[in-house]
Amino acid sequence: MPSGQQARAQASAITPGRHSPDAEPAPVEKVRALFGGHRLSPAQRRIAQYIADNLTEAAFLSITDLADRVGVSQPSVTRFASSVGFSGYPALREALQPIALSAVAGTPDAAESGRNELQTAVDAEIANLESLRRSFADTGQVLEVGRELARSVPLTVLGLRISTSLAEYFAYAARRIHPDVRLVSRGGSVAYDALLQSREAGGTWVLAFAMPRHANEMLAAVRAARRTGLRIALITDLTMGPLVEAADVALTAGTGSRLVFDSYSAPGVLSAAILQAMADADPERTQLRLEQYEHAAEQHDFFIED
């Protein structure tokens, strides 16, 4: 059986005119096959029915959104995923997504609208951004995290494997407004050494990025940071699980998962929002550091003139 990512690669291929030599079961039959043969409670049957009836949407919902749509609790969704043989909701969603993609590719409505797989991927990212926009209705959490990160000197930014690019972006920008930002992008004992040094130097917080697939070494690094006395702010697509439990505060943003490799529009915007909150937390320091940077950029001719 192909992995979830292999199935996504097949379902989201953008080569036009591809044909399968063998007849495939209908998407709804594949979903029923996933859920069949399991003893489900009434609430779990409602979840299964909602997913089957709304596959192309449900397969890309966060656990929070799915629970809200069905009218059950988030733990109920987690228990449902376990009851049908998955390690958790993320694993169930990963199994559903290639089925949903095949359903979108095969529907007359999609063909008549001219929407292709790349446009569908953009639509999914727009939905992630809309969800993030709704969460920004209350700015309190982002502002509080920004204040705490601004006060932590040094500030450690942690991102391993696929999450390294987001951590590098944040650390690069944060150095413009913060006096001591330390990037940790290697796991194991190297990460532990860096985290310990940051704590001994007076640091109080780590900003960690954890995007799928979620690595064991990331969980180990977060737990190691807690053991040193550092507090953890986590940016992730998860709402539950050991990584969220290990963090002091978790900020959630959905990832684009319609193509073979994930995309990160919403986590990128969330990162920029936290940078803004850090800048607002100490406006005098922010202004001074930005002025110093602009002076250095002009002196050393960093940039091409527009």
XYZ file of C-alpha atoms in Angstrom:
306
model
C 0.000 0.000 0.000
C 1.461 3.407 -0.909
C 2.172 5.911 1.850
C -0.088 8.927 2.317
C 2.372 11.153 0.503
C 2.739 8.682 -2.359
C -1.038 8.588 -2.733
C -1.146 12.373 -2.746
C 1.484 12.433 -5.478
C -0.665 10.181 -7.639
C -3.955 11.962 -6.926
C -2.634 15.503 -7.385
C -0.564 14.932 -10.541
C -1.078 17.870 -12.902
C -0.225 16.069 -16.129
C -3.331 16.465 -18.311
C -5.016 13.542 -19.972
C -3.812 10.835 -17.601
C -5.916 7.681 -17.526
C -5.964 4.706 -15.215
C -6.087 1.333 -16.986
C -8.163 -0.243 -14.212
C -11.523 0.888 -12.943
C -11.222 2.414 -9.495
C -13.873 2.191 -6.781
C -15.875 5.369 -6.322
C -14.443 7.713 -3.664
C -17.432 7.206 -1.367
C -16.875 3.435 -1.565
C -13.245 3.916 -0.537
C -14.359 5.973 2.450
C -16.888 3.365 3.482
C -14.196 0.704 3.170
C -12.027 2.703 5.597
C -14.818 2.892 8.155
C -16.489 -0.485 7.550
C -16.149 -3.368 9.935
C -15.684 -1.224 13.033
C -18.047 -0.935 15.969
C -18.922 2.754 16.216
C -20.869 4.725 18.797
C -23.767 6.953 17.642
C -21.505 10.028 17.756
C -18.825 8.218 15.764
C -21.381 7.155 13.162
C -22.343 10.825 12.776
C -18.706 11.692 12.154
C -18.356 8.902 9.587
C -21.545 9.971 7.819
C -20.492 13.611 7.699
C -17.126 12.697 6.185
C -18.751 10.434 3.579
C -21.317 13.102 2.659
C -18.845 15.986 2.570
C -15.619 14.242 1.604
C -13.963 16.927 -0.508
C -14.316 19.441 2.313
C -14.079 17.207 5.375
C -10.737 15.668 4.354
C -9.041 19.066 4.734
C -10.703 20.317 7.917
C -8.805 20.762 11.152
C -9.967 18.625 14.050
C -11.566 21.734 15.557
C -13.529 22.546 12.407
C -14.665 18.951 11.893
C -15.854 18.675 15.486
C -17.779 21.942 15.105
C -19.402 20.828 11.855
C -20.552 17.509 13.279
C -21.455 18.891 16.693
C -19.135 16.701 18.747
C -16.074 17.320 20.901
C -12.491 17.202 19.630
C -11.735 14.134 21.796
C -14.687 12.412 20.098
C -13.029 12.945 16.712
C -9.744 11.595 18.067
C -11.484 8.515 19.478
C -13.261 8.008 16.157
C -9.940 8.005 14.299
C -8.571 5.431 16.726
C -11.716 3.313 16.445
C -11.316 2.998 12.673
C -7.675 1.970 12.961
C -5.608 5.167 12.809
C -3.040 6.520 15.243
C -4.920 9.804 15.455
C -6.847 12.372 13.476
C -3.850 13.572 11.403
C -3.289 10.013 10.149
C -6.976 9.648 9.263
C -6.980 12.973 7.434
C -3.869 11.973 5.484
C -5.641 8.794 4.360
C -8.770 10.709 3.339
C -7.048 13.448 1.355
C -5.964 11.433 -1.718
C -9.492 9.992 -1.895
C -10.927 13.506 -1.766
C -8.496 14.697 -4.427
C -9.558 11.872 -6.740
C -13.178 12.827 -6.133
C -12.490 16.458 -7.066
C -10.582 15.427 -10.183
C -13.414 13.176 -11.309
C -16.451 15.407 -10.712
C -18.229 17.002 -13.691
C -18.542 20.264 -11.756
C -14.786 20.542 -11.417
C -14.282 19.856 -15.116
C -16.987 22.309 -16.184
C -15.558 25.070 -14.015
C -12.109 24.539 -15.547
C -10.577 24.216 -12.095
C -7.443 22.103 -12.145
C -5.410 20.541 -9.349
C -3.193 23.597 -8.891
C -6.209 25.885 -8.569
C -7.753 23.459 -6.092
C -4.546 23.612 -4.051
C -4.792 27.405 -3.992
C -8.432 27.143 -2.910
C -7.357 24.971 0.024
C -4.746 27.534 1.060
C -7.351 30.299 0.859
C -9.495 28.249 3.235
C -6.521 27.962 5.633
C -6.031 31.724 5.516
C -9.729 32.331 6.117
C -9.571 30.076 9.178
C -6.538 31.994 10.432
C -8.346 35.273 9.816
C -11.218 34.107 12.012
C -8.790 33.180 14.786
C -7.301 36.699 14.594
C -10.635 38.159 15.693
C -9.107 37.901 19.167
C -5.529 39.199 19.003
C -4.802 38.643 22.679
C -2.828 35.411 22.359
C -0.628 36.628 19.504
C 0.114 39.908 21.305
C 0.987 38.110 24.536
C 3.298 35.651 22.753
C 4.957 38.562 20.944
C 5.589 40.354 24.245
C 7.101 37.263 25.851
C 9.363 36.526 22.880
C 10.499 40.164 22.732
C 11.521 40.012 26.420
C 13.506 36.778 26.033
C 17.180 37.627 25.476
C 18.432 35.497 23.869
C 15.443 34.228 21.919
C 15.788 30.729 20.476
C 13.983 29.723 17.271
C 13.682 25.970 16.725
C 12.789 24.181 13.498
C 13.913 20.770 12.274
C 13.570 18.934 8.957
C 10.789 20.431 6.798
C 10.110 23.107 9.441
C 13.605 24.559 9.108
C 12.594 26.962 6.339
C 9.906 28.600 8.484
C 12.291 28.862 11.432
C 14.977 30.418 9.225
C 12.530 33.005 7.882
C 11.402 33.953 11.374
C 14.936 34.125 12.785
C 16.182 36.242 9.852
C 13.401 38.791 10.317
C 13.478 38.737 14.112
C 17.173 39.680 14.114
C 16.207 43.035 12.630
C 14.207 43.932 15.754
C 15.672 41.731 18.535
C 19.234 41.909 19.887
C 19.972 38.179 20.194
C 18.148 35.546 18.110
C 19.567 32.023 17.976
C 18.434 29.538 15.331
C 18.474 25.814 16.133
C 17.957 23.691 13.024
C 19.748 20.468 13.994
C 18.346 17.896 16.387
C 19.872 15.533 18.898
C 22.632 16.580 21.279
C 23.448 19.610 19.090
C 19.991 21.018 19.759
C 20.238 20.251 23.471
C 23.598 22.058 23.722
C 22.193 25.141 21.991
C 19.077 25.192 24.159
C 21.117 24.814 27.337
C 23.443 27.654 26.303
C 20.467 29.868 25.541
C 18.984 29.245 28.982
C 22.317 29.851 30.732
C 22.648 33.135 28.833
C 19.333 34.327 30.275
C 16.852 33.213 27.635
C 13.341 32.377 28.779
C 11.444 31.368 25.620
C 11.782 29.201 22.515
C 9.632 29.661 19.419
C 9.294 26.229 17.797
C 7.904 25.320 14.380
C 6.432 21.832 13.891
C 4.896 21.105 10.494
C 3.953 17.650 9.160
C 5.365 15.100 9.084
C 6.017 15.648 12.771
C 9.416 14.291 13.760
C 10.292 12.394 16.913
C 13.471 14.460 17.192
C 11.345 17.636 17.291
C 9.348 16.309 20.219
C 12.600 15.348 21.939
C 14.011 18.859 21.391
C 10.891 20.536 22.772
C 10.968 18.320 25.852
C 14.697 19.010 26.273
C 14.008 22.748 26.157
C 11.423 22.343 28.917
C 13.939 20.440 31.035
C 16.397 23.341 30.811
C 13.733 25.719 32.128
C 12.811 27.343 28.818
C 9.176 27.961 27.917
C 7.851 26.921 24.501
C 5.643 28.772 22.039
C 4.713 26.342 19.247
C 3.514 27.127 15.724
C 1.967 23.975 14.259
C -0.961 22.570 12.318
C -1.936 20.427 15.306
C -4.532 21.144 17.959
C -3.844 18.056 20.073
C -1.106 15.519 20.682
C 2.260 15.228 22.455
C 3.855 18.257 20.763
C 0.982 20.522 21.798
C 1.003 19.041 25.294
C 4.748 19.699 25.622
C 4.379 23.391 24.702
C 3.349 26.237 27.008
C 1.291 27.807 24.237
C 0.365 26.477 20.787
C -0.725 28.625 17.848
C -2.384 26.667 15.070
C -2.327 27.341 11.328
C -3.383 24.880 8.650
C -0.974 23.637 6.002
C -1.785 23.191 2.333
C -1.873 19.464 1.660
C -3.462 19.139 -1.783
C -0.139 18.586 -3.557
C 2.573 16.030 -2.929
C 4.494 18.483 -0.692
C 2.778 20.735 1.824
C 2.613 24.512 1.468
C 2.652 27.009 4.313
C 0.713 30.165 3.516
C -1.139 30.334 6.843
C 1.896 29.471 9.038
C 3.832 32.160 7.164
C 1.194 34.790 7.891
C 0.999 33.673 11.524
C 4.788 34.025 11.779
C 4.614 37.554 10.364
C 1.870 38.412 12.871
C 4.064 37.300 15.778
C 6.956 39.353 14.400
C 4.614 42.353 14.295
C 3.597 41.696 17.902
C 7.280 41.542 18.901
C 7.925 44.837 17.155
C 4.938 46.455 18.885
C 6.048 45.162 22.288
C 9.131 47.402 22.327
C 8.628 50.145 19.707
C 11.661 52.200 20.734
C 14.039 49.247 20.418
C 12.370 48.256 17.155
C 12.789 51.722 15.661
C 16.410 52.004 16.775
C 17.384 48.605 15.413
C 15.620 49.161 12.088
C 17.363 52.513 11.676
C 20.732 50.908 12.449
C 20.054 48.169 9.928
C 19.077 50.611 7.207
C 22.263 52.560 7.865
C 24.353 49.386 7.556
C 22.480 48.315 4.414
C 23.191 51.655 2.776
C 26.802 51.762 3.937
C 27.608 48.267 2.644
C 25.358 48.395 -0.426
C 23.257 45.366 0.495
C 20.441 45.849 -1.971
C 19.760 46.671 -5.615
C 18.104 50.028 -6.092
C 14.494 49.666 -7.285
